[in-house]
Short mmCIF file of C-alpha atoms in Angstrom, two decimals:
data_model
loop_
_atom_site.label_atom_id
_atom_site.label_comp_id
_atom_site.label_asym_id
_atom_site.label_seq_id
_atom_site.Cartn_x
_atom_site.Cartn_y
_atom_site.Cartn_z
CA MET A 248 22.07 93.77 16.93
CA PRO A 249 20.43 90.36 17.54
CA SER A 250 19.86 89.19 21.11
CA MET A 251 22.79 87.63 22.92
CA SER A 252 20.45 84.72 23.71
CA SER A 253 21.12 83.46 20.18
CA LEU A 254 24.59 82.47 21.36
CA THR A 255 24.41 78.87 22.56
CA SER A 256 27.92 77.72 23.27
CA LEU A 257 31.45 78.84 24.13
CA ILE A 258 34.40 76.97 22.72
CA ASP A 259 35.66 74.99 25.72
CA ALA A 260 39.08 73.93 24.53
CA ILE A 261 42.14 75.64 23.12
CA ARG A 262 42.90 74.38 19.61
CA SER A 263 46.57 73.68 18.97
CA ARG A 264 47.57 73.84 15.32
CA PRO A 265 51.21 72.66 14.79
CA ARG A 266 51.10 73.80 11.18
CA LEU A 267 51.00 77.48 12.19
CA GLN A 268 54.15 79.32 11.30
CA LEU A 269 54.27 81.11 14.66
CA THR A 270 52.16 78.78 16.84
CA LEU A 271 49.53 81.46 17.27
CA ILE A 272 46.67 80.31 19.45
CA ALA A 273 43.35 82.01 20.22
CA THR A 274 39.87 80.98 21.26
CA GLY A 275 36.41 82.36 20.59
CA LEU A 276 32.70 81.75 20.26
CA ILE A 277 31.01 79.49 17.72
CA ALA A 278 28.26 81.48 16.02
CA VAL A 279 25.00 79.60 15.65
CA GLY A 280 22.17 80.66 13.38
CA GLY A 281 22.44 84.00 11.60
CA CYS A 282 24.42 86.90 13.02
CA ALA A 283 25.29 85.95 16.59
CA ALA A 284 25.36 88.90 18.94
CA LEU A 285 28.96 88.56 20.05
CA SER A 286 30.49 86.60 17.20
CA LEU A 287 32.23 87.67 14.02
CA LYS A 288 30.06 88.41 10.99
CA HIS A 289 31.27 85.51 8.85
CA PRO A 290 29.35 84.85 5.62
CA VAL A 291 28.67 81.21 4.85
CA ALA A 292 30.96 81.26 1.82
CA ALA A 293 33.05 84.39 2.09
CA PRO A 294 35.69 85.07 -0.59
CA GLN A 295 39.37 85.19 0.30
CA PRO A 296 40.55 88.66 -0.76
CA LEU A 297 43.90 90.19 -0.05
CA PRO A 298 44.25 91.68 3.45
CA THR A 299 42.02 94.70 3.94
CA ILE A 300 44.10 97.73 4.89
CA ASP A 301 42.42 100.77 6.35
CA LYS A 302 42.67 103.97 4.35
CA LEU A 303 45.78 105.93 5.22
CA THR A 304 45.32 109.03 7.30
CA PRO A 305 46.21 111.94 4.96
CA ILE A 306 49.65 113.24 5.92
CA PRO A 307 51.51 115.87 3.88
CA ARG A 308 54.45 114.44 2.00
CA ALA A 309 57.26 116.41 3.53
CA SER A 310 60.68 115.57 4.92
CA GLY A 311 59.68 116.86 8.35
CA ARG A 312 56.33 115.33 9.38
CA ALA A 313 54.12 117.06 11.92
CA ASN A 314 53.80 113.82 13.88
CA GLY A 315 57.55 113.20 13.90
CA ALA A 316 57.29 109.88 12.02
CA THR A 317 60.11 108.88 9.71
CA LEU A 318 58.06 106.57 7.47
CA THR A 319 56.51 107.56 4.17
CA ASP A 320 52.90 106.58 3.54
CA GLU A 321 54.02 103.60 1.46
CA GLN A 322 56.45 102.47 4.15
CA ALA A 323 53.78 102.71 6.85
CA GLN A 324 51.53 100.46 4.79
CA ALA A 325 54.39 98.04 4.15
CA ALA A 326 55.15 97.89 7.88
CA LEU A 327 51.79 96.25 8.65
CA ILE A 328 51.77 92.56 9.42
CA THR A 329 49.57 90.37 7.18
CA GLN A 330 47.83 87.02 7.19
CA ASN A 331 50.91 85.58 5.48
CA ASP A 332 53.02 86.49 8.52
CA LEU A 333 50.72 84.65 10.91
CA GLY A 334 49.79 81.69 8.70
CA ALA A 335 46.60 79.64 8.69
CA PRO A 336 43.99 79.81 10.12
CA TRP A 337 44.46 83.60 10.16
CA THR A 338 42.76 85.36 7.25
CA THR A 339 41.85 88.88 6.24
CA THR A 340 39.02 90.21 8.37
CA ARG A 341 35.47 89.71 7.09
CA GLY A 342 33.93 92.35 9.33
CA ALA A 343 34.23 93.86 12.78
CA ALA A 344 33.60 91.46 15.63
CA THR A 345 30.16 92.32 16.93
CA TRP A 346 31.38 91.92 20.50
CA ARG A 347 33.06 95.28 19.90
CA ASP A 348 29.67 96.97 20.17
CA GLY A 349 28.27 94.37 22.53
CA LEU A 350 31.05 94.47 25.13
CA LEU A 351 33.61 97.20 24.39
CA LYS A 352 31.12 100.03 23.94
CA ALA A 353 30.92 100.66 27.67
CA THR A 354 31.52 103.40 30.20
CA SER A 355 32.86 103.54 33.74
CA THR A 356 32.57 106.14 36.49
CA ALA A 357 36.28 105.67 37.20
CA ALA A 358 37.85 108.25 34.87
CA GLU A 359 41.01 106.40 33.82
CA CYS A 360 39.14 103.11 33.46
CA GLY A 361 36.52 104.80 31.29
CA ARG A 362 39.35 106.21 29.18
CA LEU A 363 40.69 102.67 28.72
CA MET A 364 37.30 101.37 27.55
CA GLU A 365 37.02 104.25 25.08
CA ALA A 366 40.51 103.56 23.69
CA LEU A 367 39.65 99.89 23.21
CA TYR A 368 36.35 100.61 21.49
CA THR A 369 37.63 103.39 19.23
CA ASP A 370 40.85 101.46 18.51
CA GLN A 371 42.93 104.49 19.48
CA LEU A 372 45.45 102.50 21.45
CA LEU A 373 48.27 105.03 21.08
CA GLY A 374 46.18 107.99 22.15
CA GLY A 375 44.97 109.03 18.68
CA PRO A 376 43.70 107.65 15.38
CA PRO A 377 46.15 105.21 13.77
CA ARG A 378 47.94 106.12 10.59
CA THR A 379 47.02 102.79 8.99
CA ALA A 380 45.69 99.51 10.34
CA ILE A 381 44.73 95.96 9.40
CA GLY A 382 42.32 93.43 10.85
CA LEU A 383 42.85 89.66 10.82
CA ASP A 384 40.45 86.88 11.87
CA ASN A 385 41.16 83.42 13.18
CA ALA A 386 38.81 81.36 11.00
CA ASP A 387 38.75 78.50 13.51
CA THR A 388 37.98 80.38 16.71
CA ASN A 389 36.47 83.73 15.67
CA ALA A 390 39.25 85.58 17.50
CA GLN A 391 40.22 88.88 15.93
CA LEU A 392 43.55 90.70 15.81
CA ARG A 393 43.76 94.42 15.06
CA TYR A 394 47.20 95.85 14.20
CA GLN A 395 47.98 99.53 13.63
CA ILE A 396 50.87 101.86 12.83
CA GLY A 397 50.84 104.94 15.03
CA ALA A 398 50.60 108.54 13.89
CA ARG A 399 51.87 110.45 16.94
CA ARG A 400 55.09 112.04 18.12
CA PRO A 401 57.45 109.78 20.10
CA THR A 402 56.96 111.92 23.23
CA ASP A 403 53.18 111.52 22.93
CA VAL A 404 53.54 107.76 22.43
CA ASP A 405 55.78 107.52 25.49
CA ALA A 406 53.17 109.42 27.51
CA THR A 407 50.51 106.93 26.40
CA LEU A 408 52.78 103.99 27.26
CA ALA A 409 53.37 105.49 30.71
CA TRP A 410 49.59 105.83 31.17
CA LEU A 411 48.99 102.22 30.12
CA LYS A 412 51.59 101.11 32.65
CA THR A 413 49.53 102.68 35.48
CA LEU A 414 46.32 100.81 34.62
CA PRO A 415 47.05 97.47 36.33
CA ALA A 416 47.12 99.47 39.57
CA GLN A 417 44.51 102.15 38.83
CA CYS A 418 42.04 99.82 37.08
CA ALA A 419 42.96 96.41 38.45
CA ARG A 420 39.23 95.65 38.75
CA PHE A 421 36.31 97.92 37.93
CA THR A 422 32.71 97.90 36.77
CA ALA A 423 31.63 99.09 33.33
CA ASN A 424 28.15 99.47 31.86
CA THR A 425 27.28 98.86 28.22
CA ASP A 426 24.78 100.73 26.08
CA ASN A 427 22.57 97.63 25.98
CA GLY A 428 22.27 97.45 29.76
CA LEU A 429 24.92 94.89 30.67
CA THR A 430 27.09 95.26 33.76
CA GLU A 431 30.67 94.13 33.21
CA ASP A 432 33.38 93.02 35.61
CA VAL A 433 36.64 94.24 34.05
CA ARG A 434 40.08 93.16 35.24
CA VAL A 435 43.40 94.56 34.01
CA ASN A 436 46.81 92.98 34.49
CA GLU A 437 50.25 93.75 33.11
CA ALA A 438 51.36 91.35 30.36
CA PRO A 439 54.95 90.54 29.34
CA LEU A 440 56.13 91.49 25.86
CA PRO A 441 59.26 90.61 23.88
CA ASN A 442 62.17 92.97 24.51
CA VAL A 443 61.79 94.89 21.25
CA GLY A 444 61.90 98.59 20.45
CA ASP A 445 62.74 101.50 22.72
CA ALA A 446 59.60 101.41 24.87
CA ARG A 447 56.70 99.02 25.20
CA GLN A 448 53.71 98.09 27.33
CA GLY A 449 51.42 95.08 27.41
CA LEU A 450 48.08 94.54 29.15
CA HIS A 451 45.91 91.47 29.65
CA ILE A 452 42.25 92.39 30.06
CA THR A 453 39.18 90.28 30.80
CA ILE A 454 35.62 91.54 30.53
CA ALA A 455 33.03 89.26 32.16
CA THR A 456 29.25 89.64 32.04
CA THR A 457 26.07 87.57 32.33
CA HIS A 458 23.05 87.68 30.03
CA ASN A 459 19.95 85.53 30.40
CA GLY A 460 21.78 83.27 32.83
CA GLN A 461 24.70 82.69 30.43
CA ASP A 462 28.21 83.83 31.36
CA TYR A 463 30.47 85.45 28.77
CA VAL A 464 34.14 86.42 29.04
CA LEU A 465 35.97 88.53 26.48
CA THR A 466 39.73 88.10 26.80
CA LEU A 467 41.89 90.80 25.24
CA ASP A 468 45.64 91.28 24.95
CA LEU A 469 46.89 94.79 24.22
CA ALA A 470 50.45 95.60 23.13
CA ALA A 471 51.99 98.95 22.23
CA VAL A 472 55.59 99.49 21.12
CA ARG A 473 57.70 102.50 20.10
CA ILE A 474 60.72 101.94 17.85
CA GLY A 475 62.62 105.16 17.32
CA GLN A 476 60.29 107.77 15.83
CA ASP A 477 57.62 105.23 14.91
CA SER A 478 55.19 103.03 16.83
CA PHE A 479 52.70 100.23 16.48
CA ALA A 480 50.00 98.66 18.62
CA LEU A 481 47.69 95.68 18.51
CA THR A 482 44.81 93.95 20.23
CA ASN A 483 44.23 90.22 20.11
CA ALA A 484 40.79 89.33 21.45
CA GLY A 485 38.17 86.63 21.57
CA LEU A 486 35.41 85.17 23.69
CA GLY A 487 37.52 82.76 25.68
CA ASP A 488 41.20 82.47 26.53
CA VAL A 489 43.76 84.27 24.36
CA PRO A 490 47.24 82.93 25.27
CA ASN A 491 49.84 85.65 25.54
CA ASN A 492 52.28 83.80 23.24
CA ALA A 493 50.06 84.69 20.27
CA THR A 494 50.40 88.38 21.10
CA GLN A 495 54.15 88.05 21.66
CA ALA A 496 54.60 86.44 18.26
CA ALA A 497 52.67 89.24 16.55
CA VAL A 498 54.78 91.84 18.40
CA GLN A 499 58.00 90.16 17.26
CA VAL A 500 56.86 90.01 13.64
CA GLY A 501 55.71 93.63 13.78
CA ALA A 502 59.02 94.85 15.20
CA LEU A 503 61.01 92.94 12.58
CA ARG A 504 58.78 94.21 9.78
CA LEU A 505 59.06 97.83 10.92
CA ALA A 506 62.84 97.57 11.31
CA ASP A 507 63.14 96.03 7.83
CA VAL A 508 61.01 98.75 6.24
CA ARG A 509 63.07 101.47 7.92
CA ARG A 510 66.35 99.80 6.87
CA GLN A 511 65.20 99.62 3.24
CA GLY A 512 64.18 103.26 3.39
CA ARG A 513 67.64 104.32 4.56
CA ALA A 514 69.25 102.25 1.81
CA GLN A 515 67.20 104.06 -0.80
CA VAL A 516 68.14 107.53 0.40
#
């Protein structure tokens, strides 16, 4: 990965775009010259394909699923939010944000805090690999949103939600160390979420570090929600401020989409 010294500027103002359908706002880093160490890998003239959806985790097609989910594979895919739900400037992802390796690939001597860093890096927000997921990029700010449908039993999801709820106390502030030798100051706070689903938990996380005299702050919102037998989670992150209203809007759309998919499934039975 190129040196972080190739990054020359942080976006210093939140961009407000009234034409957004859901007034989603995020901030990030402007990449300068080649592949910036903590920016998104955006080609100069990237095509605009349909949203990239991760390959479904193979699950036997049976009426009683081992993970307790009520959705078929097709319904799980249909329950994902898309760029059309969020509106411009959100587009299908053009590659993983390289700050994932640069900042999220880190360890901590505090056990529960290290577990949090691993969950963020591996994208296993609900305690296990997602059933299906989608990535969206904010073309203006280089922020990235990752949204996933869970593949775990409701009791397991509730246990994960209960664990997440303890982190603002257990990991309010801790130190993490990256593979490339950076020391990070990580802070975790509880974040409000819309009153959707049967159980939910939100976190607001900041990861600050300094490299070659330059300060960097990764801001990350995490949201996890269980609705009946099914669940979804998301992260909304960027180098800069990520207002919580963007995450709340994505949670609302996700809950409505999942409820609609489940309602259509019952109607077809």
